[in-house]
Coordinates of C-alpha atoms and ligand atoms in Angstrom, one line a residue:
M5 CA 0.2 -0.3 -0.2
N6 CA 2.2 2.8 1.8
A7 CA 5.9 2.1 0.2
A8 CA 7.0 5.1 3.5
R9 CA 4.3 2.8 6.0
R10 CA 7.2 2.6 8.8
V11 CA 6.9 0.2 11.2
I12 CA 9.3 0.5 14.3
A13 CA 9.6 -0.8 18.1
H14 CA 11.1 -0.3 21.1
L15 CA 11.9 -3.5 23.4
D16 CA 12.4 -2.4 26.8
I17 CA 13.2 -5.5 29.2
D18 CA 11.0 -5.2 32.7
A19 CA 13.6 -3.8 35.5
F20 CA 16.4 -5.9 33.6
Y21 CA 19.1 -5.2 36.7
A22 CA 16.4 -6.7 39.0
S23 CA 14.7 -9.1 37.2
V24 CA 18.6 -10.8 36.7
E25 CA 19.0 -10.6 40.4
L26 CA 15.5 -11.7 41.0
Q27 CA 16.7 -15.0 39.4
R28 CA 19.9 -15.7 41.0
H29 CA 17.7 -14.9 44.2
P30 CA 14.6 -16.6 44.5
E31 CA 14.5 -15.8 48.2
A32 CA 13.7 -11.7 47.2
R33 CA 10.4 -12.7 45.1
G34 CA 7.8 -10.8 45.5
R35 CA 10.2 -8.3 48.1
P36 CA 10.6 -4.3 47.1
L37 CA 14.4 -5.1 45.6
V38 CA 16.9 -2.4 44.6
V39 CA 20.1 -2.6 42.7
A40 CA 22.6 -0.3 44.6
G41 CA 26.2 0.7 45.2
V42 CA 27.6 0.7 48.5
G43 CA 28.9 3.4 49.9
P44 CA 27.6 6.5 50.5
R45 CA 27.0 8.7 48.2
S46 CA 25.7 5.8 46.0
V47 CA 22.2 5.7 44.0
V48 CA 20.5 3.3 42.6
T49 CA 20.7 1.7 39.1
T50 CA 17.4 -0.2 38.7
A51 CA 14.1 -1.2 41.2
S52 CA 12.2 -3.8 41.4
Y53 CA 8.4 -3.4 40.7
E54 CA 8.1 -3.6 44.4
A55 CA 10.2 -1.3 45.6
R56 CA 8.8 1.1 42.7
R57 CA 5.7 1.3 45.4
Y58 CA 7.5 2.8 47.5
G59 CA 9.0 5.9 45.1
I60 CA 12.2 4.1 45.0
D61 CA 13.3 4.6 41.4
S62 CA 17.0 4.7 39.2
A63 CA 18.7 7.2 40.0
M64 CA 17.8 8.6 43.3
P65 CA 19.9 8.1 46.2
A66 CA 20.7 4.9 47.8
A67 CA 20.1 6.3 51.6
R68 CA 16.6 8.1 50.1
A69 CA 15.8 4.9 48.6
R70 CA 16.4 2.8 52.2
A71 CA 14.8 5.7 54.2
L72 CA 11.5 5.2 51.9
C73 CA 11.8 0.9 52.2
P74 CA 14.3 0.1 54.6
D75 CA 13.0 -3.5 54.4
A76 CA 13.5 -3.7 50.8
I77 CA 16.5 -6.1 49.1
F78 CA 19.5 -4.2 48.2
I79 CA 22.2 -5.7 46.5
A80 CA 25.5 -4.6 44.1
P81 CA 25.3 -4.6 40.6
D82 CA 26.9 -7.3 39.2
F83 CA 27.6 -5.6 35.9
A84 CA 29.6 -8.6 34.6
A85 CA 26.1 -10.9 35.1
Y86 CA 23.8 -8.3 33.4
R87 CA 26.1 -8.2 31.0
A88 CA 26.2 -12.2 30.1
K89 CA 22.0 -12.4 29.8
S90 CA 21.8 -8.8 27.8
R91 CA 23.6 -11.2 25.0
E92 CA 21.3 -13.4 25.6
V93 CA 18.4 -12.0 25.4
W94 CA 20.2 -9.4 22.2
S95 CA 21.3 -12.5 20.5
I96 CA 17.1 -13.9 20.1
V97 CA 16.5 -10.9 19.0
R98 CA 18.6 -10.5 15.9
A99 CA 18.4 -14.2 14.7
R100 CA 14.9 -13.2 14.3
F101 CA 15.0 -9.7 12.8
E102 CA 17.5 -8.1 10.9
T103 CA 17.0 -4.1 11.6
V104 CA 18.2 -3.8 15.3
G105 CA 19.8 -0.3 16.6
Q106 CA 20.2 -1.5 20.3
A107 CA 20.2 1.7 22.5
G108 CA 21.3 0.4 26.1
I109 CA 21.9 -2.7 27.7
D110 CA 18.0 -3.6 28.2
E111 CA 16.4 -1.7 25.3
A112 CA 16.4 -1.4 21.3
Y113 CA 14.5 -0.5 18.4
L114 CA 13.3 -2.7 15.5
D115 CA 12.9 -0.9 12.1
V116 CA 9.6 -4.0 11.2
S117 CA 8.7 -1.9 8.4
S118 CA 9.4 -4.5 5.7
L119 CA 7.0 -7.4 7.8
E120 CA 4.1 -8.0 6.7
R121 CA 2.7 -8.7 9.6
P122 CA 4.6 -7.1 12.3
L123 CA 3.0 -7.6 15.5
P124 CA 2.9 -11.4 15.7
A125 CA 6.3 -12.0 14.9
L126 CA 7.4 -9.2 17.9
R127 CA 4.5 -11.4 20.0
E128 CA 6.3 -14.6 19.1
L129 CA 9.6 -13.6 20.1
V130 CA 8.3 -12.2 23.3
A131 CA 6.8 -15.2 24.3
Q132 CA 10.6 -17.0 22.9
V133 CA 12.7 -14.6 25.2
R134 CA 10.8 -15.0 28.1
E135 CA 11.0 -18.9 27.5
R136 CA 14.5 -18.6 27.3
T137 CA 15.6 -16.4 29.3
G138 CA 12.5 -15.7 31.9
L139 CA 12.8 -12.4 31.1
Q140 CA 10.3 -10.1 29.9
I141 CA 9.8 -7.8 27.4
S142 CA 8.0 -4.5 27.2
V143 CA 6.7 -3.9 23.5
G144 CA 6.0 -0.7 21.7
V145 CA 5.0 -0.2 17.9
G146 CA 4.5 3.0 16.4
P147 CA 6.0 4.7 12.9
S148 CA 8.4 5.8 14.7
R149 CA 11.4 5.8 17.1
L150 CA 9.2 8.6 19.1
V151 CA 5.7 6.4 19.4
A152 CA 7.4 3.4 20.3
K153 CA 9.7 4.8 23.1
T154 CA 7.1 6.5 24.9
V155 CA 4.3 4.1 24.0
S156 CA 6.8 1.0 25.8
S157 CA 7.4 3.5 29.0
A158 CA 3.9 4.6 29.2
F159 CA 2.3 0.6 29.0
K160 CA 5.8 -1.5 30.7
P161 CA 5.6 -2.9 32.6
A162 CA 4.4 -6.0 30.3
A163 CA 3.7 -4.1 27.5
F164 CA 2.4 -4.6 24.6
V165 CA 0.6 -1.7 22.3
A166 CA 0.5 -0.3 18.6
M167 CA 0.0 3.4 18.0
G168 CA -0.2 5.9 14.9
R169 CA 1.3 8.7 15.8
E170 CA -1.9 10.4 15.2
Q171 CA -3.4 8.3 17.8
A172 CA -0.2 8.5 20.2
A173 CA -0.8 12.5 20.2
A174 CA -4.6 12.6 21.1
H175 CA -3.5 10.0 23.6
F176 CA -1.0 11.4 26.1
A177 CA -2.4 14.9 25.4
G178 CA -3.2 15.0 29.2
H179 CA -0.3 13.9 30.3
A180 CA 2.4 16.0 31.0
V181 CA 4.9 17.2 29.0
R182 CA 7.8 15.7 31.3
L183 CA 6.1 11.7 29.4
L184 CA 8.3 13.4 26.3
Q185 CA 11.5 12.0 25.8
G186 CA 13.9 15.1 25.5
I187 CA 11.6 17.4 28.1
G188 CA 13.2 17.6 31.4
P189 CA 12.3 19.2 34.3
K190 CA 13.7 22.7 33.8
T191 CA 11.8 22.6 29.8
A192 CA 8.9 21.3 31.7
Q193 CA 9.3 24.2 34.3
R194 CA 10.0 26.8 32.0
L195 CA 7.7 26.0 29.6
A196 CA 4.7 25.9 33.0
V197 CA 5.4 29.0 33.0
A198 CA 4.3 29.8 29.6
G199 CA 1.0 27.8 30.7
V200 CA 2.1 24.3 29.1
A201 CA 1.3 21.9 31.3
T202 CA 0.5 19.5 29.2
V203 CA 1.4 17.6 26.0
G204 CA -2.3 18.7 24.4
D205 CA -0.9 22.2 25.7
L206 CA 2.2 22.1 23.6
Q207 CA 0.5 21.2 20.8
R208 CA -2.1 24.2 20.7
A209 CA 0.6 27.1 22.2
D210 CA 1.0 29.7 20.3
H211 CA 4.5 29.4 18.3
T212 CA 5.5 33.5 18.8
L213 CA 5.4 32.8 22.0
L214 CA 6.9 29.4 22.8
A215 CA 9.8 30.8 20.1
Q216 CA 10.6 33.7 22.1
R217 CA 10.9 32.1 25.5
F218 CA 13.4 29.1 23.5
G219 CA 14.1 30.6 20.1
E220 CA 12.6 29.4 16.4
R221 CA 14.3 26.1 16.4
Q222 CA 13.7 24.3 19.9
A223 CA 10.2 25.6 19.9
L224 CA 9.9 24.0 16.2
A225 CA 11.3 20.7 17.9
L226 CA 9.2 21.0 21.1
R227 CA 5.6 21.1 18.9
A228 CA 6.9 18.8 16.2
R229 CA 7.1 16.2 19.6
A230 CA 4.0 17.1 21.0
H231 CA 2.3 15.7 17.7
F232 CA 4.5 12.6 17.3
H233 CA 6.6 13.8 14.7
D234 CA 10.3 12.1 14.2
D235 CA 11.6 11.0 11.2
S236 CA 14.6 9.4 12.9
P237 CA 16.0 6.6 11.3
V238 CA 16.8 2.9 13.4
E239 CA 21.0 2.7 13.6
T240 CA 21.7 -0.5 13.9
S241 CA 24.9 -1.2 15.0
R242 CA 26.5 -1.8 11.1
V243 CA 25.6 1.7 10.3
A244 CA 26.7 3.4 13.3
K245 CA 30.3 5.5 13.1
S246 CA 29.3 7.0 17.0
R247 CA 27.8 5.1 19.8
S248 CA 26.1 6.6 23.1
S249 CA 25.2 6.4 26.2
E250 CA 23.1 8.9 28.3
R251 CA 21.1 10.1 31.3
T252 CA 19.2 12.6 32.2
F253 CA 18.8 12.8 35.1
P254 CA 15.9 13.3 37.7
A255 CA 16.9 16.3 39.3
D256 CA 19.4 18.8 38.2
V257 CA 23.1 17.3 40.0
S258 CA 25.8 19.0 41.7
D259 CA 27.3 16.0 43.6
Q260 CA 30.6 14.9 42.1
A261 CA 30.6 12.3 42.8
R262 CA 27.3 11.1 41.8
L263 CA 28.4 12.7 38.6
E264 CA 31.4 10.3 38.3
Q265 CA 29.6 6.8 39.0
T266 CA 26.7 8.5 36.9
L267 CA 29.5 8.5 33.5
V268 CA 31.2 5.0 35.2
E269 CA 27.6 3.1 34.3
L270 CA 27.1 4.9 31.0
A271 CA 31.3 3.5 30.4
C272 CA 30.4 0.2 31.5
E273 CA 27.1 0.0 29.0
L274 CA 29.0 1.1 26.0
G275 CA 31.5 -1.4 26.7
V276 CA 28.7 -4.1 26.8
G277 CA 27.8 -2.6 23.3
L278 CA 30.7 -3.1 22.3
R279 CA 32.1 -6.6 23.7
T280 CA 28.9 -7.9 22.0
R281 CA 29.0 -7.2 18.5
Q282 CA 33.2 -7.1 19.4
R283 CA 33.9 -4.2 17.8
R284 CA 36.1 -1.4 19.4
V285 CA 36.8 1.9 19.4
R286 CA 39.9 5.0 20.5
T287 CA 37.9 7.8 21.0
I288 CA 35.9 8.6 24.2
A289 CA 33.6 11.8 24.3
V290 CA 32.1 12.8 27.7
K291 CA 29.1 14.7 26.7
V292 CA 27.4 17.5 29.5
R293 CA 24.6 19.1 29.5
L294 CA 23.9 21.6 32.3
D295 CA 20.9 23.4 33.7
D296 CA 21.1 26.0 31.7
W297 CA 21.1 24.0 28.4
T298 CA 24.7 24.4 27.8
T299 CA 26.1 21.5 26.1
V300 CA 29.7 21.0 26.3
T301 CA 31.7 17.8 25.0
R302 CA 35.4 16.9 25.2
A303 CA 36.4 14.0 23.6
R304 CA 40.5 12.0 23.1
T305 CA 41.8 8.9 21.1
L306 CA 43.8 6.9 22.4
P307 CA 46.6 5.3 21.2
H308 CA 45.2 1.3 21.0
F309 CA 41.7 0.3 20.7
T310 CA 39.6 -0.9 23.5
D311 CA 36.2 -2.3 24.2
E312 CA 36.3 -2.1 28.2
G313 CA 33.8 -0.5 29.9
A314 CA 36.7 0.9 32.7
T315 CA 39.0 2.4 30.0
I316 CA 35.9 4.0 29.0
A317 CA 35.3 5.0 32.5
A318 CA 38.5 6.3 33.2
T319 CA 38.8 8.5 30.2
A320 CA 35.7 10.0 30.7
L321 CA 36.4 10.3 34.2
E322 CA 39.6 12.5 33.1
L323 CA 37.6 14.3 30.8
L324 CA 34.9 14.9 33.1
R325 CA 37.1 16.2 35.6
A326 CA 39.3 18.5 33.6
Y327 CA 35.7 20.0 32.7
A328 CA 34.8 20.5 36.5
P329 CA 30.3 21.5 35.4
P330 CA 30.3 24.9 36.6
R331 CA 26.8 24.3 37.1
P332 CA 24.2 21.7 37.9
V333 CA 23.7 18.7 35.1
R334 CA 21.2 17.9 34.2
L335 CA 22.2 15.3 31.0
L336 CA 25.3 13.6 31.0
G337 CA 26.4 11.5 28.2
V338 CA 30.0 9.3 26.9
R339 CA 30.4 8.4 23.4
V340 CA 32.6 6.1 21.7
A341 CA 33.6 6.9 18.1
S342 CA 36.7 5.6 16.0
F343 CA 35.7 2.3 15.6
D344 CA 38.2 -0.5 14.4
D345 CA 36.5 -2.4 11.7
E346 CA 35.7 1.2 10.0
S347 CA 36.3 0.7 6.6
G348 CA 34.6 -2.2 6.5
G349 CA 31.1 -1.2 7.6
T350 CA 28.4 -1.0 5.4
P351 CA 25.1 0.6 4.8
A352 CA 22.1 -0.9 6.3
A353 CA 19.5 -1.7 3.6
G354 CA 16.7 0.3 2.9
H355 CA 18.5 3.7 5.4
G356 CA 19.9 4.5 2.6
G357 CA 23.9 5.2 4.6
Q358 CA 21.3 7.7 6.8
L359 CA 23.5 8.1 9.9
T360 CA 22.4 9.7 13.5
L361 CA 25.4 11.4 14.6
Q362 CA 24.5 12.3 18.7
L363 CA 26.6 14.3 19.2
Ligands
LIG855 MG1 14.5 -1.8 31.0

C-alpha cells in the first residue's frame, strides 16, 4: 500500500537488573528489591516493581531509597551478570530480526517496516525471550522511534501496545510534557511558566510565544515532538559511526561523586555494547548538559583500541574532571567513536546509509 510506511518497535526489558537479581536470589521474589552501589553516595541502578511502589526509582540516592523502604533487599550491581544476560536476550532478537538498533543494555529499536505482519512476529519474540531467559520484554510499536519508546515506557511492565502518530498525540495529550523524551524538569518548568503543562497544551501552544522563550528551532522541535513527529532512523551497529549512552537526571545534579558514578555506569553499558558487537574504539567523549542547556563535549583519542568499560570510564572521568561542570548537570553522556572496523562498515539496506550522529 504505502511504500513509505514505517513500523518501528521499541523493546525494553522490564526492570532488567532487578529481574536478573531476582533470578539469582529467588528468596527476594515478591519483596521490594533495589540494586544500588555500596557507599554513602551511591545511587539506585534499578528497582523492582515492588520497590517502585514505595517511590523508589533509578538514579535516586541509595540512602533515600533506604529511608523510603528500610525493608527492601539491597544488592550491589553485578555488571558481568547483566552483560551475559543482555547478550543472551539480544542474540535471540537478532536471530529473528534484521534491523536491530540497540539503545542500551536493556533496550533496542527494531525497524519492522518490511514485515507483512510485524505484531505476531513481535509477540512470538516476546514469548521466546521469556521462555529462554525468564525475562519479560515490554514492546511499543509505532511509526517512529518516538511513538514506540513513549508507548513502551507508558505501558510497561509487560506492555504490548501499538499506536499511530495521531493516536499517540491524542492518547498522551493529557499527560505532563515530561512524558516526551528530551523534555526534562527544567524545560518542563519553563514550559509551565508559559502556561504549557501537558502534551496537549504544547500541541496547541502559540508558536510565536514559544519561539520567544525557547528560540525558533527549539520551539519547532518541541511542537513537533508534542505531535509525535519523528523520522529518525533505527541505527544498526553496522551503520553506526559512534555509539553513545546518556542519562537525563530527574533533578539537576551538582554532586561530583554522583556524576562520576553515573559516568562509570554509562561507560560500562557502552563496553557491553562494544563487546556484544565485537567492536573496539579509540575515541571517547563525554557530553555534559548543564541546567541552562549549555552543552559541552570533550573528547580524547587513545593510542590503542579498547572495548573495556573500565578504560572508557577512566578516560571519561578524566575528561569530566578536567571540564569540572560550573553549574548543576541535567544530562550526562558518554560517546565512543573511531571503530577498529570502520572502513569495512556497509550501510544496512533500506536506510540509504543514513547516519545519526548523537553528538
Ligand atoms: Mg528496562
